[in-house]
Every structure is written in C-alpha cells, then in structure tokens.
C-alpha cells in the first residue's frame, strides 16, 4: 500500500534550509533518510517544496478561474515536502515516518494514498 509522509515546517524551518550554519546538519539528515528509503526499496517518489511565499493558487469563483500568489494557510506550519513510499501497512509507514530527522516543532504526517495511485 502507498503512503505519503508529509513534512510540515515552520517559517524558521524554511529559513534553516538556506542558513549556512544550519544547512549541513539539516540536509545531511534528510539525505541519509532518503538513502535509507531507497536501500529498503520502499521509495516511490517525493519532493521538497519551495517556501509558501512562492505558491500560486488556482481557485474557481462564480465559474471563473482566479489565480492568487501565496502564502495562504492560516497555520504556522506549511507543507515543506513529501515522500511517497510503498509498504505493507500503516505500522510500517509509521516506522518510516518516525525515522525522518525531525526538528523541534516539525510535524510529520502519514496519509494513505487513494487506491490506484
């Protein structure tokens, strides 16, 4: 079964991505995690996302498409990236999610994909 591991990050987490003092530690941990997913044969796909300010939203209002630039969510955490894995069940997906090198305040969410994905 396929699961998405969604990484929600704070504005500070997004800043850490480009801060030379924090960059190496952050990306080294993510790189090790990604290698482990590949070596276990469970990695299907994934991507890190640019900060929310780079987002563009397409809405349908009164039958017309409206394009808006981001950011939009009302929460402090924003979607920072995702990993798509294929594992036998939710327990195994949670084990993999628990291995992500999480920073304080980050939220890691596991969600099954729709059948056929």
Coordinates of N, CA, C and O in Angstrom, one line a residue:
X1 N 0.8 -1.2 0.0 CA 0.0 0.0 0.0 C 0.9 1.2 0.0 O 2.0 1.2 0.6
X2 N 0.4 2.3 -0.7 CA 1.2 3.5 -0.7 C 0.8 4.5 0.3 O -0.4 4.7 0.6
X3 N 1.8 5.2 0.9 CA 1.5 6.2 1.9 C 2.4 7.4 1.6 O 3.5 7.3 1.0
X4 N 1.8 8.6 1.9 CA 2.6 9.8 1.8 C 3.0 10.2 3.2 O 2.3 10.1 4.2
X5 N 4.3 10.5 3.3 CA 4.9 11.1 4.5 C 5.0 12.6 4.2 O 5.8 13.0 3.4
X6 N 4.2 13.4 4.9 CA 4.2 14.8 4.7 C 4.9 15.5 5.8 O 4.7 15.3 6.9
X7 N 5.8 16.4 5.4 CA 6.7 17.1 6.3 C 6.2 18.6 6.4 O 6.2 19.3 5.4
X8 N 5.6 18.9 7.6 CA 5.1 20.3 7.8 C 6.2 21.1 8.5 O 6.7 20.6 9.5
X9 N 6.5 22.3 8.0 CA 7.6 23.1 8.6 C 7.1 24.5 9.0 O 6.2 25.0 8.3
X10 N 7.8 25.0 9.9 CA 7.6 26.4 10.4 C 8.3 27.3 9.5 O 9.3 26.9 8.7
X11 N 8.1 28.6 9.5 CA 8.9 29.6 8.8 C 10.4 29.5 9.1 O 11.2 29.6 8.3
X12 N 10.7 29.2 10.4 CA 12.1 29.0 10.8 C 12.7 27.8 10.2 O 13.9 27.9 9.8
X13 N 12.0 26.8 10.0 CA 12.5 25.6 9.3 C 12.8 25.9 7.8 O 13.9 25.5 7.3
X14 N 12.0 26.7 7.2 CA 12.3 27.1 5.8 C 13.5 27.9 5.8 O 14.3 27.8 4.8
X15 N 13.7 28.8 6.7 CA 14.9 29.6 6.8 C 16.2 28.8 7.0 O 17.2 29.1 6.5
X16 N 16.1 27.7 7.8 CA 17.2 26.9 8.1 C 17.7 26.2 6.8 O 18.9 25.9 6.7
X17 N 16.9 26.0 5.8 CA 17.3 25.4 4.6 C 18.4 26.2 3.9 O 19.3 25.6 3.2
X18 N 18.4 27.5 4.1 CA 19.4 28.3 3.4 C 20.4 29.0 4.3 O 21.3 29.7 3.9
X19 N 20.3 28.7 5.6 CA 21.2 29.3 6.6 C 22.5 28.4 6.7 O 22.4 27.2 7.0
X20 N 23.6 29.0 6.3 CA 24.9 28.2 6.2 C 25.2 27.5 7.5 O 25.8 26.4 7.5
X21 N 24.8 28.1 8.7 CA 25.1 27.5 10.0 C 24.3 26.3 10.2 O 24.6 25.4 11.1
X22 N 23.1 26.1 9.6 CA 22.2 25.0 9.9 C 22.1 24.1 8.7 O 21.6 22.9 8.8
X23 N 22.5 24.5 7.5 CA 22.2 23.8 6.3 C 22.8 22.4 6.3 O 22.1 21.4 5.9
X24 N 24.1 22.3 6.6 CA 24.7 21.0 6.5 C 24.0 19.9 7.4 O 23.7 18.8 6.9
X25 N 23.7 20.3 8.6 CA 23.1 19.3 9.5 C 21.7 18.9 9.0 O 21.3 17.7 9.0
X26 N 20.9 19.9 8.5 CA 19.6 19.6 8.0 C 19.6 18.7 6.8 O 19.0 17.7 6.8
X27 N 20.4 19.1 5.8 CA 20.4 18.3 4.5 C 21.1 17.0 4.7 O 20.8 16.0 4.0
X28 N 22.1 16.9 5.5 CA 22.8 15.6 5.8 C 21.8 14.6 6.3 O 21.7 13.4 5.9
X29 N 21.0 15.0 7.3 CA 20.0 14.1 7.9 C 18.9 13.7 6.8 O 18.6 12.5 6.8
X30 N 18.5 14.6 6.1 CA 17.5 14.3 5.0 C 18.1 13.4 4.0 O 17.4 12.4 3.5
X31 N 19.3 13.6 3.6 CA 20.0 12.7 2.6 C 20.1 11.3 3.1 O 19.9 10.4 2.4
X32 N 20.5 11.2 4.4 CA 20.6 9.8 5.0 C 19.3 9.1 5.0 O 19.1 7.9 4.7
X33 N 18.2 9.8 5.3 CA 16.9 9.3 5.3 C 16.4 8.8 3.9 O 15.9 7.7 3.8
X34 N 16.7 9.7 2.9 CA 16.3 9.3 1.6 C 17.1 8.1 1.1 O 16.5 7.2 0.4
X35 N 18.4 8.0 1.4 CA 19.2 6.8 1.0 C 18.6 5.6 1.7 O 18.5 4.5 1.1
X36 N 18.2 5.7 3.0 CA 17.6 4.5 3.7 C 16.3 4.1 3.0 O 16.1 2.9 2.8
X37 N 15.5 5.0 2.6 CA 14.2 4.7 1.9 C 14.6 3.9 0.6 O 13.9 2.9 0.2
X38 N 15.5 4.4 -0.2 CA 15.9 3.8 -1.4 C 16.5 2.4 -1.2 O 16.1 1.4 -1.9
X39 N 17.4 2.3 -0.2 CA 18.1 1.0 0.0 C 17.1 -0.1 0.5 O 17.2 -1.2 0.2
X40 N 16.0 0.4 1.2 CA 15.0 -0.6 1.6 C 14.0 -0.9 0.5 O 13.2 -1.8 0.7
X41 N 14.1 -0.2 -0.6 CA 13.2 -0.5 -1.7 C 11.8 0.0 -1.5 O 10.8 -0.5 -2.2
X42 N 11.5 1.0 -0.6 CA 10.2 1.4 -0.3 C 9.9 2.8 -1.0 O 8.7 3.2 -1.0
X43 N 10.9 3.5 -1.5 CA 10.8 4.8 -2.0 C 10.0 4.8 -3.4 O 10.4 4.0 -4.2
X44 N 9.0 5.6 -3.5 CA 8.3 5.6 -4.8 C 8.5 7.0 -5.4 O 8.6 7.1 -6.6
X45 N 8.5 8.1 -4.6 CA 8.7 9.4 -5.1 C 8.7 10.4 -4.0 O 8.6 10.0 -2.8
X46 N 8.9 11.6 -4.3 CA 8.8 12.7 -3.3 C 9.5 14.0 -3.8 O 10.1 14.0 -4.9
X47 N 9.3 15.0 -3.0 CA 9.9 16.3 -3.4 C 9.9 17.2 -2.2 O 9.0 17.2 -1.4
X48 N 11.0 18.0 -2.1 CA 11.0 19.1 -1.2 C 10.3 20.3 -1.9 O 10.4 20.4 -3.1
X49 N 9.6 21.1 -1.2 CA 8.9 22.2 -1.7 C 9.6 23.6 -1.4 O 10.2 23.7 -0.3
X50 N 9.4 24.5 -2.3 CA 9.9 25.9 -2.1 C 9.0 26.5 -1.0 O 7.9 26.0 -0.7
X51 N 9.5 27.6 -0.3 CA 8.7 28.2 0.7 C 7.3 28.6 0.3 O 7.1 28.9 -0.9
X52 N 6.3 28.7 1.2 CA 5.0 29.1 0.8 C 4.8 30.4 0.1 O 3.9 30.5 -0.7
X53 N 5.7 31.3 0.2 CA 5.6 32.6 -0.5 C 5.7 32.4 -2.0 O 5.3 33.3 -2.7
X54 N 6.2 31.3 -2.4 CA 6.4 31.0 -3.9 C 5.2 30.4 -4.5 O 5.1 30.1 -5.7
X55 N 4.2 30.0 -3.7 CA 3.0 29.3 -4.1 C 2.1 30.2 -5.0 O 2.0 31.4 -4.8
X56 N 1.4 29.5 -5.9 CA 0.3 30.2 -6.7 C -0.9 29.3 -6.6 O -0.8 28.1 -6.7
X57 N -2.0 29.9 -6.3 CA -3.3 29.2 -6.1 C -4.2 29.4 -7.2 O -4.4 30.6 -7.7
X58 N -4.9 28.4 -7.6 CA -5.9 28.5 -8.7 C -7.3 28.2 -8.0 O -7.4 27.0 -7.5
X59 N -8.2 29.1 -8.0 CA -9.5 29.0 -7.4 C -10.6 29.1 -8.4 O -10.4 29.8 -9.4
X60 N -11.7 28.5 -8.2 CA -12.9 28.6 -9.0 C -13.9 29.5 -8.3 O -14.4 29.0 -7.2
X61 N -14.2 30.7 -8.8 CA -15.1 31.6 -8.1 C -16.2 32.0 -9.1 O -15.8 32.6 -10.2
X62 N -17.4 31.7 -8.8 CA -18.5 32.1 -9.7 C -18.2 31.6 -11.2 O -18.5 32.3 -12.1
X63 N -17.7 30.4 -11.3 CA -17.5 29.8 -12.6 C -16.2 30.3 -13.3 O -16.0 29.9 -14.4
X64 N -15.5 31.2 -12.7 CA -14.3 31.7 -13.3 C -13.1 31.3 -12.5 O -13.1 31.2 -11.2
X65 N -12.0 31.1 -13.2 CA -10.7 30.8 -12.5 C -10.0 32.1 -12.0 O -9.9 33.0 -12.8
X66 N -9.6 32.0 -10.8 CA -8.9 33.1 -10.2 C -7.5 32.7 -9.7 O -7.4 31.6 -9.0
X67 N -6.5 33.4 -10.1 CA -5.1 33.0 -9.7 C -4.6 34.0 -8.7 O -4.7 35.2 -8.8
X68 N -4.1 33.4 -7.6 CA -3.6 34.2 -6.5 C -2.2 33.7 -6.1 O -1.9 32.5 -6.1
X69 N -1.3 34.7 -5.7 CA 0.0 34.3 -5.3 C -0.1 34.1 -3.8 O -0.9 34.7 -3.1
X70 N 0.8 33.2 -3.2 CA 0.8 32.8 -1.8 C 1.5 33.7 -0.9 O 2.0 34.7 -1.4
X71 N 1.7 33.4 0.3 CA 1.2 32.2 1.0 C -0.3 32.4 1.5 O -0.8 33.5 1.6
X72 N -0.9 31.2 1.9 CA -2.3 31.2 2.2 C -2.7 30.6 3.5 O -3.5 31.1 4.2
X73 N -2.1 29.4 3.9 CA -2.6 28.7 5.1 C -2.6 29.6 6.3 O -1.7 30.4 6.5
X74 N -3.6 29.3 7.1 CA -3.7 30.1 8.4 C -2.9 29.5 9.5 O -2.9 30.0 10.6
X75 N -2.2 28.4 9.3 CA -1.4 27.7 10.3 C 0.0 28.1 10.2 O 0.5 28.7 9.3
X76 N 0.7 27.9 11.3 CA 2.1 28.3 11.4 C 3.0 27.3 10.6 O 4.0 27.6 10.1
X77 N 2.5 26.0 10.5 CA 3.3 25.0 9.7 C 2.8 25.0 8.3 O 1.6 25.1 8.1
X78 N 3.7 24.9 7.4 CA 3.5 24.8 6.0 C 4.0 23.5 5.4 O 5.0 23.0 6.0
X79 N 3.4 23.0 4.4 CA 3.9 21.8 3.8 C 5.3 22.1 3.2 O 5.4 22.9 2.3
X80 N 6.3 21.4 3.6 CA 7.7 21.6 3.2 C 8.2 20.5 2.2 O 9.1 20.8 1.5
X81 N 7.5 19.4 2.2 CA 7.9 18.3 1.3 C 7.2 17.1 1.6 O 6.4 17.0 2.6
X82 N 7.4 16.1 0.8 CA 6.8 14.8 1.0 C 7.6 13.6 0.4 O 8.5 13.8 -0.5
X83 N 7.4 12.5 1.0 CA 7.9 11.2 0.5 C 6.8 10.3 0.2 O 5.9 10.2 1.0
X84 N 6.8 9.6 -0.9 CA 5.8 8.6 -1.2 C 6.5 7.3 -1.1 O 7.5 7.0 -1.8
X85 N 5.9 6.4 -0.3 CA 6.5 5.1 0.0 C 5.5 4.0 -0.3 O 4.3 4.3 -0.2
X86 N 6.0 2.8 -0.6 CA 5.1 1.6 -0.7 C 5.6 0.6 0.3 O 6.7 0.1 0.3
X87 N 4.7 0.3 1.3 CA 5.0 -0.6 2.4 C 3.7 -1.4 2.6 O 2.6 -1.1 2.1
X88 N 3.8 -2.5 3.4 CA 2.7 -3.4 3.6 C 1.5 -2.8 4.3 O 0.4 -3.2 4.1
X89 N 1.8 -1.9 5.3 CA 0.7 -1.5 6.1 C 1.1 -0.2 6.9 O 2.2 0.3 6.8
X90 N 0.1 0.4 7.6 CA 0.3 1.6 8.3 C 1.4 1.6 9.3 O 2.1 2.5 9.5
X91 N 1.5 0.5 10.0 CA 2.5 0.3 11.1 C 3.9 0.5 10.5 O 4.7 1.2 11.0
X92 N 4.2 -0.1 9.3 CA 5.5 0.1 8.7 C 5.6 1.5 8.2 O 6.7 2.1 8.3
X93 N 4.6 2.1 7.6 CA 4.6 3.5 7.2 C 5.0 4.4 8.4 O 5.8 5.4 8.3
X94 N 4.4 4.2 9.5 CA 4.7 5.0 10.7 C 6.1 4.8 11.2 O 6.8 5.7 11.7
X95 N 6.6 3.6 11.1 CA 8.0 3.3 11.4 C 9.0 4.2 10.6 O 9.9 4.8 11.0
X96 N 8.7 4.2 9.2 CA 9.5 5.0 8.3 C 9.3 6.5 8.6 O 10.3 7.3 8.6
X97 N 8.1 6.9 8.9 CA 7.9 8.4 9.2 C 8.7 8.7 10.5 O 9.2 9.8 10.6
X98 N 8.7 7.8 11.5 CA 9.4 8.0 12.7 C 10.9 8.2 12.6 O 11.6 8.7 13.4
X99 N 11.4 7.7 11.4 CA 12.9 7.8 11.2 C 13.3 9.1 10.5 O 14.5 9.4 10.4
X100 N 12.3 9.9 10.1 CA 12.7 11.2 9.5 C 13.4 12.0 10.5 O 13.0 12.1 11.7
X101 N 14.5 12.7 10.1 CA 15.2 13.5 11.1 C 14.5 14.8 11.4 O 14.8 15.9 10.9
X102 N 13.5 14.6 12.2 CA 12.6 15.7 12.6 C 13.3 16.8 13.5 O 14.0 16.4 14.4
X103 N 13.0 18.0 13.2 CA 13.5 19.1 14.0 C 12.4 19.5 15.0 O 11.2 19.2 14.8
X104 N 12.7 20.1 16.1 CA 11.7 20.5 17.1 C 10.6 21.4 16.5 O 10.9 22.3 15.7
X105 N 9.4 21.1 16.7 CA 8.3 21.9 16.2 C 7.8 21.4 14.8 O 6.7 21.7 14.4
X106 N 8.5 20.5 14.1 CA 8.1 20.0 12.9 C 7.0 19.0 13.1 O 6.9 18.3 14.1
X107 N 6.1 18.9 12.2 CA 5.0 17.8 12.2 C 5.2 16.9 11.0 O 5.4 17.4 9.9
X108 N 5.2 15.6 11.3 CA 5.3 14.6 10.2 C 4.0 13.9 10.2 O 3.6 13.3 11.2
X109 N 3.3 13.9 9.1 CA 2.0 13.3 8.9 C 2.1 12.1 7.9 O 2.8 12.2 6.9
X110 N 1.4 11.0 8.2 CA 1.3 9.9 7.4 C -0.1 9.8 6.9 O -1.0 9.8 7.7
X111 N -0.2 9.6 5.6 CA -1.5 9.6 5.0 C -1.6 8.5 3.9 O -0.7 8.6 3.0
X112 N -2.5 7.6 3.9 CA -2.6 6.6 2.8 C -3.0 7.4 1.5 O -3.8 8.3 1.5
X113 N -2.5 6.9 0.4 CA -3.0 7.4 -0.9 C -4.2 6.8 -1.4 O -4.6 5.7 -0.8
X114 N -4.9 7.4 -2.3 CA -6.1 6.7 -2.8 C -5.8 5.5 -3.6 O -4.7 5.4 -4.2
X115 N -6.7 4.5 -3.7 CA -6.4 3.3 -4.5 C -6.1 3.7 -5.9 O -6.7 4.6 -6.5
X116 N -5.2 3.0 -6.5 CA -4.9 3.2 -7.9 C -3.7 4.2 -8.1 O -3.3 4.4 -9.2
X117 N -3.3 4.9 -7.1 CA -2.2 5.9 -7.2 C -0.9 5.2 -7.2 O -0.7 4.2 -6.6

